[in-house]
PDB file of C-alpha atoms in Angstrom:
ATOM      1  CA  MET A 678      99.217  90.996 -91.873  1.00  0.00           C
ATOM      2  CA  ASN A 679      96.657  91.112 -89.018  1.00  0.00           C
ATOM      3  CA  THR A 680      93.902  88.626 -88.192  1.00  0.00           C
ATOM      4  CA  PHE A 681      91.276  90.601 -90.111  1.00  0.00           C
ATOM      5  CA  GLN A 682      93.461  90.706 -93.233  1.00  0.00           C
ATOM      6  CA  ALA A 683      94.201  86.983 -92.869  1.00  0.00           C
ATOM      7  CA  LEU A 684      90.464  86.210 -92.608  1.00  0.00           C
ATOM      8  CA  ARG A 685      89.713  88.470 -95.577  1.00  0.00           C
ATOM      9  CA  LYS A 686      92.410  86.746 -97.633  1.00  0.00           C
ATOM     10  CA  ALA A 687      91.083  83.334 -96.570  1.00  0.00           C
ATOM     11  CA  TRP A 688      87.579  84.399 -97.649  1.00  0.00           C
ATOM     12  CA  SER A 689      88.768  85.692-101.032  1.00  0.00           C
ATOM     13  CA  GLU A 690      90.691  82.447-101.576  1.00  0.00           C
ATOM     14  CA  PHE A 691      87.520  80.544-100.685  1.00  0.00           C
ATOM     15  CA  LEU A 692      85.547  82.522-103.304  1.00  0.00           C
ATOM     16  CA  GLY A 693      88.368  81.746-105.740  1.00  0.00           C
ATOM     17  CA  LEU A 694      87.460  78.067-105.373  1.00  0.00           C
ATOM     18  CA  PHE A 695      84.399  78.663-107.496  1.00  0.00           C
ATOM     19  CA  VAL A 696      85.495  81.473-109.774  1.00  0.00           C
ATOM     20  CA  GLU A 697      89.050  81.236-111.072  1.00  0.00           C
ATOM     21  CA  ASP A 698      88.403  81.554-114.780  1.00  0.00           C
ATOM     22  CA  GLY A 699      85.539  84.041-115.180  1.00  0.00           C
ATOM     23  CA  SER A 700      84.455  82.733-118.577  1.00  0.00           C
ATOM     24  CA  LEU A 701      84.175  79.152-117.274  1.00  0.00           C
ATOM     25  CA  ALA A 702      82.016  80.298-114.339  1.00  0.00           C
ATOM     26  CA  LEU A 703      79.874  82.446-116.666  1.00  0.00           C
ATOM     27  CA  GLY A 704      79.414  79.540-119.072  1.00  0.00           C
ATOM     28  CA  ILE A 705      78.288  77.222-116.257  1.00  0.00           C
ATOM     29  CA  VAL A 706      75.884  79.828-114.868  1.00  0.00           C
ATOM     30  CA  ALA A 707      74.477  80.393-118.381  1.00  0.00           C
ATOM     31  CA  VAL A 708      73.887  76.636-118.896  1.00  0.00           C
ATOM     32  CA  VAL A 709      72.200  76.306-115.497  1.00  0.00           C
ATOM     33  CA  ALA A 710      70.096  79.426-116.159  1.00  0.00           C
ATOM     34  CA  VAL A 711      68.879  78.050-119.508  1.00  0.00           C
ATOM     35  CA  ALA A 712      68.030  74.723-117.838  1.00  0.00           C
ATOM     36  CA  ALA A 713      66.171  76.531-115.035  1.00  0.00           C
ATOM     37  CA  ILE A 714      64.202  78.641-117.552  1.00  0.00           C
ATOM     38  CA  LEU A 715      63.239  75.532-119.563  1.00  0.00           C
ATOM     39  CA  SER A 716      62.149  73.876-116.322  1.00  0.00           C
ATOM     40  CA  ALA A 717      60.085  76.934-115.317  1.00  0.00           C
ATOM     41  CA  LEU A 718      58.425  76.912-118.780  1.00  0.00           C
ATOM     42  CA  ALA A 719      57.414  73.283-118.103  1.00  0.00           C
ATOM     43  CA  ILE A 720      59.463  72.040-121.070  1.00  0.00           C
ATOM     44  CA  SER A 721      60.088  68.270-120.912  1.00  0.00           C
ATOM     45  CA  PRO A 722      62.283  67.482-117.852  1.00  0.00           C
ATOM     46  CA  VAL A 723      64.296  65.151-120.084  1.00  0.00           C
ATOM     47  CA  ALA A 724      65.208  68.120-122.297  1.00  0.00           C
ATOM     48  CA  VAL A 725      66.268  70.037-119.172  1.00  0.00           C
ATOM     49  CA  GLY A 726      68.587  67.169-118.229  1.00  0.00           C
ATOM     50  CA  VAL A 727      70.045  66.988-121.746  1.00  0.00           C
ATOM     51  CA  VAL A 728      70.693  70.749-121.756  1.00  0.00           C
ATOM     52  CA  LEU A 729      72.413  70.518-118.351  1.00  0.00           C
ATOM     53  CA  LEU A 730      74.684  67.606-119.243  1.00  0.00           C
ATOM     54  CA  LEU A 731      75.582  68.610-122.806  1.00  0.00           C
ATOM     55  CA  GLY A 732      75.868  72.267-121.837  1.00  0.00           C
ATOM     56  CA  CYS A 733      78.404  71.522-119.087  1.00  0.00           C
ATOM     57  CA  LEU A 734      80.408  69.226-121.368  1.00  0.00           C
ATOM     58  CA  GLY A 735      80.360  71.899-124.078  1.00  0.00           C
ATOM     59  CA  VAL A 736      81.474  74.648-121.691  1.00  0.00           C
ATOM     60  CA  LEU A 737      84.402  72.492-120.553  1.00  0.00           C
ATOM     61  CA  VAL A 738      85.509  71.655-124.120  1.00  0.00           C
ATOM     62  CA  GLU A 739      85.238  75.272-125.306  1.00  0.00           C
ATOM     63  CA  ASN A 740      87.133  76.598-122.274  1.00  0.00           C
ATOM     64  CA  VAL A 741      89.968  74.065-122.454  1.00  0.00           C
ATOM     65  CA  LEU A 742      90.452  74.552-126.214  1.00  0.00           C
ATOM     66  CA  ARG A 743      90.433  78.335-125.779  1.00  0.00           C
ATOM     67  CA  ALA A 744      93.008  78.085-122.967  1.00  0.00           C
ATOM     68  CA  ARG A 745      95.143  75.981-125.329  1.00  0.00           C
ATOM     69  CA  ARG A 746      94.890  78.607-128.096  1.00  0.00           C
ATOM     70  CA  ASN A 747      95.685  81.454-125.684  1.00  0.00           C
ATOM     71  CA  THR A 748      98.710  79.758-124.108  1.00  0.00           C
ATOM     72  CA  SER A 749     100.174  78.836-127.501  1.00  0.00           C
ATOM     73  CA  ARG A 750     100.611  82.603-127.977  1.00  0.00           C
ATOM     74  CA  ARG A 751     102.488  83.128-124.693  1.00  0.00           C
ATOM     75  CA  PRO A 752     104.984  81.223-122.499  1.00  0.00           C
ATOM     76  CA  PRO A 753     103.684  78.505-120.095  1.00  0.00           C
ATOM     77  CA  SER A 754     102.396  79.695-116.713  1.00  0.00           C
ATOM     78  CA  ARG A 755     101.086  78.185-113.482  1.00  0.00           C
TER      79      ARG A 755
ATOM     80  CA  MET B 518      66.838  56.380-100.626  1.00  0.00           C
ATOM     81  CA  SER B 519      70.616  56.173-100.983  1.00  0.00           C
ATOM     82  CA  ASN B 520      72.389  53.227-102.491  1.00  0.00           C
ATOM     83  CA  TRP B 521      75.977  52.303-103.272  1.00  0.00           C
ATOM     84  CA  ALA B 522      75.859  54.241-106.541  1.00  0.00           C
ATOM     85  CA  THR B 523      75.710  57.533-104.611  1.00  0.00           C
ATOM     86  CA  VAL B 524      77.323  56.472-101.313  1.00  0.00           C
ATOM     87  CA  ALA B 525      80.547  55.132-102.845  1.00  0.00           C
ATOM     88  CA  PRO B 526      81.247  58.137-105.122  1.00  0.00           C
ATOM     89  CA  ALA B 527      80.348  60.522-102.246  1.00  0.00           C
ATOM     90  CA  ILE B 528      82.818  58.894 -99.850  1.00  0.00           C
ATOM     91  CA  THR B 529      85.473  58.502-102.554  1.00  0.00           C
ATOM     92  CA  SER B 530      85.256  62.111-103.726  1.00  0.00           C
ATOM     93  CA  ALA B 531      85.278  63.436-100.129  1.00  0.00           C
ATOM     94  CA  PHE B 532      88.316  61.244 -99.394  1.00  0.00           C
ATOM     95  CA  LEU B 533      90.316  62.088-102.542  1.00  0.00           C
ATOM     96  CA  ALA B 534      89.513  65.807-102.479  1.00  0.00           C
ATOM     97  CA  SER B 535      90.476  65.945 -98.807  1.00  0.00           C
ATOM     98  CA  VAL B 536      93.792  64.219 -99.558  1.00  0.00           C
ATOM     99  CA  VAL B 537      94.611  67.013-102.044  1.00  0.00           C
ATOM    100  CA  GLU B 538      93.622  69.784 -99.609  1.00  0.00           C
ATOM    101  CA  VAL B 539      95.323  68.291 -96.546  1.00  0.00           C
ATOM    102  CA  VAL B 540      98.552  67.715 -98.507  1.00  0.00           C
ATOM    103  CA  GLU B 541      98.513  71.412 -99.476  1.00  0.00           C
ATOM    104  CA  ALA B 542      97.843  72.529 -95.880  1.00  0.00           C
ATOM    105  CA  PHE B 543     100.489  70.134 -94.536  1.00  0.00           C
ATOM    106  CA  THR B 544     103.162  71.633 -96.841  1.00  0.00           C
ATOM    107  CA  ILE B 545     102.539  75.113 -95.393  1.00  0.00           C
ATOM    108  CA  LEU B 546     102.360  73.838 -91.790  1.00  0.00           C
ATOM    109  CA  LEU B 547     105.654  72.029 -92.310  1.00  0.00           C
ATOM    110  CA  ALA B 548     107.237  75.233 -93.680  1.00  0.00           C
ATOM    111  CA  VAL B 549     105.994  77.140 -90.593  1.00  0.00           C
ATOM    112  CA  ALA B 550     107.315  74.465 -88.225  1.00  0.00           C
ATOM    113  CA  SER B 551     110.707  74.316 -89.936  1.00  0.00           C
ATOM    114  CA  VAL B 552     111.155  78.111 -89.934  1.00  0.00           C
ATOM    115  CA  ARG B 553     109.749  78.960 -86.495  1.00  0.00           C
ATOM    116  CA  GLY B 554     109.269  75.694 -84.598  1.00  0.00           C
ATOM    117  CA  ALA B 555     106.309  73.457 -83.800  1.00  0.00           C
ATOM    118  CA  ARG B 556     104.555  75.780 -81.328  1.00  0.00           C
ATOM    119  CA  PRO B 557     103.183  78.448 -83.714  1.00  0.00           C
ATOM    120  CA  ALA B 558     102.346  75.727 -86.264  1.00  0.00           C
ATOM    121  CA  VAL B 559     100.310  73.771 -83.696  1.00  0.00           C
ATOM    122  CA  THR B 560      98.700  76.917 -82.227  1.00  0.00           C
ATOM    123  CA  GLY B 561      97.705  78.213 -85.678  1.00  0.00           C
ATOM    124  CA  THR B 562      96.374  74.786 -86.647  1.00  0.00           C
ATOM    125  CA  LEU B 563      94.263  74.479 -83.484  1.00  0.00           C
ATOM    126  CA  ALA B 564      92.881  78.014 -83.921  1.00  0.00           C
ATOM    127  CA  GLY B 565      92.022  77.224 -87.552  1.00  0.00           C
ATOM    128  CA  LEU B 566      90.301  73.967 -86.564  1.00  0.00           C
ATOM    129  CA  LEU B 567      88.294  75.824 -83.889  1.00  0.00           C
ATOM    130  CA  LEU B 568      87.097  78.376 -86.455  1.00  0.00           C
ATOM    131  CA  LEU B 569      86.138  75.579 -88.875  1.00  0.00           C
ATOM    132  CA  ALA B 570      84.245  73.762 -86.100  1.00  0.00           C
ATOM    133  CA  ALA B 571      82.396  77.004 -85.267  1.00  0.00           C
ATOM    134  CA  ILE B 572      81.468  77.495 -88.949  1.00  0.00           C
ATOM    135  CA  VAL B 573      80.146  73.920 -89.163  1.00  0.00           C
ATOM    136  CA  LEU B 574      78.199  74.290 -85.887  1.00  0.00           C
ATOM    137  CA  VAL B 575      76.645  77.595 -86.967  1.00  0.00           C
ATOM    138  CA  PHE B 576      75.800  76.729 -90.591  1.00  0.00           C
ATOM    139  CA  GLY B 577      75.386  72.947 -90.324  1.00  0.00           C
ATOM    140  CA  PRO B 578      71.928  72.914 -88.675  1.00  0.00           C
ATOM    141  CA  ALA B 579      70.694  75.535 -91.182  1.00  0.00           C
ATOM    142  CA  ILE B 580      71.117  72.988 -93.994  1.00  0.00           C
ATOM    143  CA  ASP B 581      68.260  70.887 -92.577  1.00  0.00           C
ATOM    144  CA  ARG B 582      65.902  73.860 -92.861  1.00  0.00           C
ATOM    145  CA  VAL B 583      66.522  74.489 -96.579  1.00  0.00           C
ATOM    146  CA  PRO B 584      63.886  72.840 -98.850  1.00  0.00           C
ATOM    147  CA  ILE B 585      65.474  69.744-100.421  1.00  0.00           C
ATOM    148  CA  GLY B 586      64.905  70.874-104.047  1.00  0.00           C
ATOM    149  CA  LEU B 587      66.546  74.244-103.428  1.00  0.00           C
ATOM    150  CA  LEU B 588      69.390  72.592-101.492  1.00  0.00           C
ATOM    151  CA  GLN B 589      70.053  70.099-104.302  1.00  0.00           C
ATOM    152  CA  PHE B 590      69.974  72.823-106.955  1.00  0.00           C
ATOM    153  CA  SER B 591      72.275  75.216-105.018  1.00  0.00           C
ATOM    154  CA  VAL B 592      74.738  72.490-104.085  1.00  0.00           C
ATOM    155  CA  GLY B 593      74.650  71.202-107.673  1.00  0.00           C
ATOM    156  CA  VAL B 594      75.527  74.617-109.127  1.00  0.00           C
ATOM    157  CA  LEU B 595      78.371  75.106-106.608  1.00  0.00           C
ATOM    158  CA  LEU B 596      79.647  71.606-107.399  1.00  0.00           C
ATOM    159  CA  LEU B 597      79.639  72.413-111.118  1.00  0.00           C
ATOM    160  CA  LEU B 598      81.600  75.624-110.501  1.00  0.00           C
ATOM    161  CA  PHE B 599      84.049  73.794-108.250  1.00  0.00           C
ATOM    162  CA  GLY B 600      84.320  70.476-110.104  1.00  0.00           C
ATOM    163  CA  LEU B 601      84.615  71.817-113.666  1.00  0.00           C
ATOM    164  CA  ARG B 602      87.268  74.273-112.441  1.00  0.00           C
ATOM    165  CA  TRP B 603      89.337  71.360-111.036  1.00  0.00           C
ATOM    166  CA  LEU B 604      88.753  69.237-114.125  1.00  0.00           C
ATOM    167  CA  ARG B 605      89.746  72.074-116.480  1.00  0.00           C
ATOM    168  CA  LYS B 606      92.955  72.702-114.550  1.00  0.00           C
ATOM    169  CA  ALA B 607      93.805  68.984-114.328  1.00  0.00           C
ATOM    170  CA  VAL B 608      93.276  68.558-118.104  1.00  0.00           C
ATOM    171  CA  LEU B 609      95.486  71.567-118.895  1.00  0.00           C
ATOM    172  CA  ARG B 610      98.188  70.319-116.498  1.00  0.00           C
ATOM    173  CA  ALA B 611      98.050  66.749-117.824  1.00  0.00           C
ATOM    174  CA  ALA B 612      98.413  68.109-121.364  1.00  0.00           C
ATOM    175  CA  GLY B 613     101.430  70.181-120.322  1.00  0.00           C
ATOM    176  CA  ILE B 614      99.752  73.507-121.080  1.00  0.00           C
ATOM    177  CA  ILE B 615     100.110  74.808-117.527  1.00  0.00           C
ATOM    178  CA  ALA B 616     102.766  73.754-115.008  1.00  0.00           C
ATOM    179  CA  GLN B 617     102.152  70.914-112.537  1.00  0.00           C
ATOM    180  CA  HIS B 618     101.614  71.739-108.858  1.00  0.00           C
ATOM    181  CA  ASP B 619     104.926  71.150-107.062  1.00  0.00           C
ATOM    182  CA  GLU B 620     104.783  70.637-103.266  1.00  0.00           C
ATOM    183  CA  GLU B 621     108.591  70.952-102.945  1.00  0.00           C
ATOM    184  CA  ALA B 622     108.487  74.335-104.714  1.00  0.00           C
ATOM    185  CA  VAL B 623     105.526  75.502-102.597  1.00  0.00           C
ATOM    186  CA  TYR B 624     107.427  74.456 -99.454  1.00  0.00           C
ATOM    187  CA  ARG B 625     110.551  76.373-100.528  1.00  0.00           C
ATOM    188  CA  MET B 626     108.594  79.468-101.504  1.00  0.00           C
ATOM    189  CA  GLU B 627     106.490  79.452 -98.328  1.00  0.00           C
ATOM    190  CA  SER B 628     109.623  79.021 -96.160  1.00  0.00           C
ATOM    191  CA  LEU B 629     111.450  81.869 -97.942  1.00  0.00           C
ATOM    192  CA  HIS B 630     108.422  84.156 -97.758  1.00  0.00           C
ATOM    193  CA  LEU B 631     107.978  83.444 -94.050  1.00  0.00           C
ATOM    194  CA  GLN B 632     111.694  83.935 -93.286  1.00  0.00           C
ATOM    195  CA  ASP B 633     111.564  87.275 -95.073  1.00  0.00           C
ATOM    196  CA  GLU B 634     108.464  88.376 -93.131  1.00  0.00           C
ATOM    197  CA  LEU B 635     109.984  87.255 -89.817  1.00  0.00           C
ATOM    198  CA  ARG B 636     113.226  89.131 -90.492  1.00  0.00           C
ATOM    199  CA  ARG B 637     111.281  92.341 -91.085  1.00  0.00           C
ATOM    200  CA  ARG B 638     109.022  91.928 -88.053  1.00  0.00           C
ATOM    201  CA  ALA B 639     111.099  89.959 -85.561  1.00  0.00           C
ATOM    202  CA  ALA B 640     109.062  91.086 -82.542  1.00  0.00           C
ATOM    203  CA  ARG B 641     105.904  89.440 -83.895  1.00  0.00           C
ATOM    204  CA  ALA B 642     107.597  86.356 -85.340  1.00  0.00           C
ATOM    205  CA  ASP B 643     105.546  83.696 -83.538  1.00  0.00           C
ATOM    206  CA  TRP B 644     102.324  85.569 -84.202  1.00  0.00           C
ATOM    207  CA  LEU B 645     103.040  85.783 -87.956  1.00  0.00           C
ATOM    208  CA  ALA B 646     104.071  82.135 -88.157  1.00  0.00           C
ATOM    209  CA  GLY B 647     100.928  81.098 -86.261  1.00  0.00           C
ATOM    210  CA  LEU B 648      98.787  83.250 -88.562  1.00  0.00           C
ATOM    211  CA  THR B 649     100.294  81.571 -91.641  1.00  0.00           C
ATOM    212  CA  ALA B 650      99.424  78.144 -90.207  1.00  0.00           C
ATOM    213  CA  PHE B 651      95.950  79.396 -89.248  1.00  0.00           C
ATOM    214  CA  LYS B 652      95.253  80.701 -92.762  1.00  0.00           C
ATOM    215  CA  ALA B 653      96.416  77.454 -94.397  1.00  0.00           C
ATOM    216  CA  VAL B 654      94.147  75.375 -92.160  1.00  0.00           C
ATOM    217  CA  VAL B 655      91.147  77.692 -92.656  1.00  0.00           C
ATOM    218  CA  VAL B 656      91.477  77.970 -96.452  1.00  0.00           C
ATOM    219  CA  GLU B 657      92.111  74.284 -97.148  1.00  0.00           C
ATOM    220  CA  GLY B 658      89.702  73.253 -94.358  1.00  0.00           C
ATOM    221  CA  LEU B 659      86.884  75.358 -95.821  1.00  0.00           C
ATOM    222  CA  GLU B 660      87.353  73.490 -99.085  1.00  0.00           C
ATOM    223  CA  VAL B 661      87.077  70.171 -97.260  1.00  0.00           C
ATOM    224  CA  VAL B 662      83.953  71.347 -95.377  1.00  0.00           C
ATOM    225  CA  PHE B 663      82.385  72.536 -98.627  1.00  0.00           C
ATOM    226  CA  ILE B 664      83.138  69.283-100.438  1.00  0.00           C
ATOM    227  CA  VAL B 665      81.719  67.184 -97.586  1.00  0.00           C
ATOM    228  CA  ILE B 666      78.532  69.274 -97.480  1.00  0.00           C
ATOM    229  CA  ALA B 667      78.238  69.342-101.281  1.00  0.00           C
ATOM    230  CA  VAL B 668      78.576  65.611-101.857  1.00  0.00           C
ATOM    231  CA  GLY B 669      76.746  64.625 -98.670  1.00  0.00           C
ATOM    232  CA  ALA B 670      73.868  67.045 -98.106  1.00  0.00           C
ATOM    233  CA  GLY B 671      71.691  66.167-101.108  1.00  0.00           C
ATOM    234  CA  ARG B 672      70.992  62.580 -99.992  1.00  0.00           C
ATOM    235  CA  GLY B 673      71.662  62.640 -96.240  1.00  0.00           C
ATOM    236  CA  LEU B 674      75.227  61.366 -96.706  1.00  0.00           C
ATOM    237  CA  LEU B 675      76.955  63.911 -94.488  1.00  0.00           C
ATOM    238  CA  VAL B 676      78.255  61.280 -92.049  1.00  0.00           C
ATOM    239  CA  PRO B 677      79.801  58.918 -94.671  1.00  0.00           C
ATOM    240  CA  ALA B 678      81.299  61.905 -96.542  1.00  0.00           C
ATOM    241  CA  SER B 679      82.712  63.292 -93.257  1.00  0.00           C
ATOM    242  CA  LEU B 680      84.234  59.893 -92.494  1.00  0.00           C
ATOM    243  CA  GLY B 681      85.867  59.884 -95.940  1.00  0.00           C
ATOM    244  CA  ALA B 682      87.352  63.336 -95.267  1.00  0.00           C
ATOM    245  CA  LEU B 683      88.460  62.361 -91.754  1.00  0.00           C
ATOM    246  CA  ALA B 684      90.181  59.235 -93.082  1.00  0.00           C
ATOM    247  CA  ALA B 685      92.052  61.404 -95.602  1.00  0.00           C
ATOM    248  CA  CYS B 686      93.175  63.834 -92.862  1.00  0.00           C
ATOM    249  CA  MET B 687      94.431  61.020 -90.656  1.00  0.00           C
ATOM    250  CA  LEU B 688      96.191  59.280 -93.541  1.00  0.00           C
ATOM    251  CA  VAL B 689      97.990  62.394 -94.821  1.00  0.00           C
ATOM    252  CA  LEU B 690      98.902  63.790 -91.386  1.00  0.00           C
ATOM    253  CA  GLY B 691     100.048  60.372 -90.136  1.00  0.00           C
ATOM    254  CA  PHE B 692     102.182  59.806 -93.213  1.00  0.00           C
ATOM    255  CA  GLY B 693     103.440  63.397 -93.108  1.00  0.00           C
ATOM    256  CA  ALA B 694     104.463  63.092 -89.456  1.00  0.00           C
ATOM    257  CA  LEU B 695     106.335  59.924 -90.368  1.00  0.00           C
ATOM    258  CA  VAL B 696     108.330  61.268 -93.332  1.00  0.00           C
ATOM    259  CA  HIS B 697     108.486  64.870 -92.031  1.00  0.00           C
ATOM    260  CA  ARG B 698     108.878  66.449 -95.475  1.00  0.00           C
ATOM    261  CA  PRO B 699     106.556  67.769 -98.208  1.00  0.00           C
ATOM    262  CA  LEU B 700     104.463  64.975 -99.718  1.00  0.00           C
ATOM    263  CA  ALA B 701     105.672  65.694-103.241  1.00  0.00           C
ATOM    264  CA  ARG B 702     105.031  62.178-104.528  1.00  0.00           C
ATOM    265  CA  VAL B 703     101.273  62.332-104.061  1.00  0.00           C
ATOM    266  CA  PRO B 704      99.895  62.253-107.638  1.00  0.00           C
ATOM    267  CA  GLU B 705      98.182  65.574-107.084  1.00  0.00           C
ATOM    268  CA  ASN B 706      97.037  66.121-110.669  1.00  0.00           C
ATOM    269  CA  ALA B 707      95.617  62.607-111.074  1.00  0.00           C
ATOM    270  CA  LEU B 708      93.685  63.084-107.819  1.00  0.00           C
ATOM    271  CA  LYS B 709      92.430  66.483-108.968  1.00  0.00           C
ATOM    272  CA  PHE B 710      91.403  64.970-112.303  1.00  0.00           C
ATOM    273  CA  GLY B 711      89.442  62.202-110.567  1.00  0.00           C
ATOM    274  CA  VAL B 712      87.824  64.527-108.059  1.00  0.00           C
ATOM    275  CA  GLY B 713      86.984  67.053-110.793  1.00  0.00           C
ATOM    276  CA  VAL B 714      85.242  64.272-112.737  1.00  0.00           C
ATOM    277  CA  MET B 715      83.252  63.141-109.687  1.00  0.00           C
ATOM    278  CA  LEU B 716      82.287  66.606-108.447  1.00  0.00           C
ATOM    279  CA  SER B 717      81.202  67.694-111.949  1.00  0.00           C
ATOM    280  CA  SER B 718      79.096  64.518-112.228  1.00  0.00           C
ATOM    281  CA  PHE B 719      77.470  65.145-108.860  1.00  0.00           C
ATOM    282  CA  GLY B 720      76.956  68.771-109.941  1.00  0.00           C
ATOM    283  CA  VAL B 721      74.970  67.778-113.045  1.00  0.00           C
ATOM    284  CA  PHE B 722      73.048  65.166-111.024  1.00  0.00           C
ATOM    285  CA  TRP B 723      72.063  67.433-108.107  1.00  0.00           C
ATOM    286  CA  SER B 724      71.235  70.516-110.162  1.00  0.00           C
ATOM    287  CA  GLY B 725      69.071  68.312-112.391  1.00  0.00           C
ATOM    288  CA  GLU B 726      67.374  66.728-109.367  1.00  0.00           C
ATOM    289  CA  GLY B 727      66.719  70.223-108.010  1.00  0.00           C
ATOM    290  CA  LEU B 728      65.007  71.124-111.315  1.00  0.00           C
ATOM    291  CA  GLY B 729      62.940  67.911-111.249  1.00  0.00           C
ATOM    292  CA  VAL B 730      64.830  66.011-113.962  1.00  0.00           C
ATOM    293  CA  PRO B 731      63.928  62.278-113.847  1.00  0.00           C
ATOM    294  CA  TRP B 732      67.437  60.882-114.485  1.00  0.00           C
ATOM    295  CA  PRO B 733      67.322  57.453-116.149  1.00  0.00           C
ATOM    296  CA  GLY B 734      68.199  54.792-113.569  1.00  0.00           C
ATOM    297  CA  GLU B 735      67.847  57.436-110.808  1.00  0.00           C
ATOM    298  CA  ASP B 736      71.005  57.338-108.606  1.00  0.00           C
ATOM    299  CA  ILE B 737      72.801  55.025-111.070  1.00  0.00           C
ATOM    300  CA  ALA B 738      72.861  57.967-113.496  1.00  0.00           C
ATOM    301  CA  VAL B 739      75.762  59.421-111.450  1.00  0.00           C
ATOM    302  CA  LEU B 740      77.954  56.548-112.649  1.00  0.00           C
ATOM    303  CA  GLY B 741      77.029  57.326-116.256  1.00  0.00           C
ATOM    304  CA  PHE B 742      77.971  60.988-115.731  1.00  0.00           C
ATOM    305  CA  ILE B 743      81.274  59.951-114.150  1.00  0.00           C
ATOM    306  CA  ALA B 744      82.055  57.770-117.185  1.00  0.00           C
ATOM    307  CA  THR B 745      81.080  60.601-119.566  1.00  0.00           C
ATOM    308  CA  PHE B 746      83.186  63.311-117.838  1.00  0.00           C
ATOM    309  CA  LEU B 747      86.107  60.898-117.481  1.00  0.00           C
ATOM    310  CA  ALA B 748      86.015  59.947-121.171  1.00  0.00           C
ATOM    311  CA  LEU B 749      85.742  63.585-122.232  1.00  0.00           C
ATOM    312  CA  GLY B 750      88.585  64.674-119.914  1.00  0.00           C
ATOM    313  CA  LEU B 751      90.903  61.926-121.181  1.00  0.00           C
ATOM    314  CA  ALA B 752      89.976  62.688-124.801  1.00  0.00           C
ATOM    315  CA  LEU B 753      90.750  66.382-124.274  1.00  0.00           C
ATOM    316  CA  VAL B 754      94.155  65.526-122.773  1.00  0.00           C
ATOM    317  CA  ALA B 755      94.940  63.251-125.750  1.00  0.00           C
ATOM    318  CA  VAL B 756      93.869  65.883-128.311  1.00  0.00           C
ATOM    319  CA  LEU B 757      95.809  68.686-126.595  1.00  0.00           C
ATOM    320  CA  ARG B 758      98.938  66.521-126.233  1.00  0.00           C
ATOM    321  CA  SER B 759      98.897  65.542-129.899  1.00  0.00           C
ATOM    322  CA  ARG B 760      98.462  69.190-130.950  1.00  0.00           C
ATOM    323  CA  THR B 761     101.329  70.216-128.656  1.00  0.00           C
ATOM    324  CA  ALA B 762     103.514  67.468-130.163  1.00  0.00           C
ATOM    325  CA  GLU B 763     102.609  68.623-133.694  1.00  0.00           C
ATOM    326  CA  LEU B 764     103.559  72.209-132.847  1.00  0.00           C
ATOM    327  CA  ALA B 765     106.841  71.045-131.323  1.00  0.00           C
ATOM    328  CA  ARG B 766     107.857  69.295-134.558  1.00  0.00           C
TER     329      ARG B 766
END
């Protein structure tokens, strides 16, 4: 492994900090996008806040429960 | 205007997250030092720290030029991506659905991998060992830099957050130098759970601020988000554990 490869690997690991489970990242981006659209449409800022908070909580619950269902069908992994 | 409601969680999350990252980097540095000696480990570490310092010096001043709303929104979204990822993993680990992180196992694997590489390329042994140390410092260090910027930039708390991270580095490295073995007893998952809760809470807060949401109680709202994410995370662990126990019966 040379320096360039090491830097490239470090960079890809850094990107992996934010996107490990694609569906979780997509869910978060979707929630934020909906909140941003509501904000741009001048919908009540309180509604924007509610969408952000409940959306993120919902994305977490859905993702964790789905991971549970998926792993019950295969052996435990790291 | 910052108050304790944002300062304390910012310092705490920078400190706890940095503990997790520095423990991980220390395990790899220790493996390098045990396989090839202290010199490549120290050289790789110093080179990694120099690169991190250069990144901070180049990108740090640019943060001041970004409009505050855009900065808060961008940092908030990145915090959500980062924090919810940590929280998800910590919940799944606490519930026994995925395996716990094991510093002893990482140390053994890293040592074996490095020994194998060194055997195949004996002429470049020190270089490879130094590069392994360099990569560990850069990867884990970038996480620390990101966390400090993310929790500190939105309210001008970069200095307190940096001090939190620095305290974590000194604590872990000092303790590590003393015991001279992987810090396997650090409750890594509990720390990740706590940091995931705090970063997710900051993520909701900052992205909302960036979109002009008037959070009730202003900065105090962060504490409400922390309580909400914590309660939800613990509830998810309890539900998943009970379902796992039911399936086991």
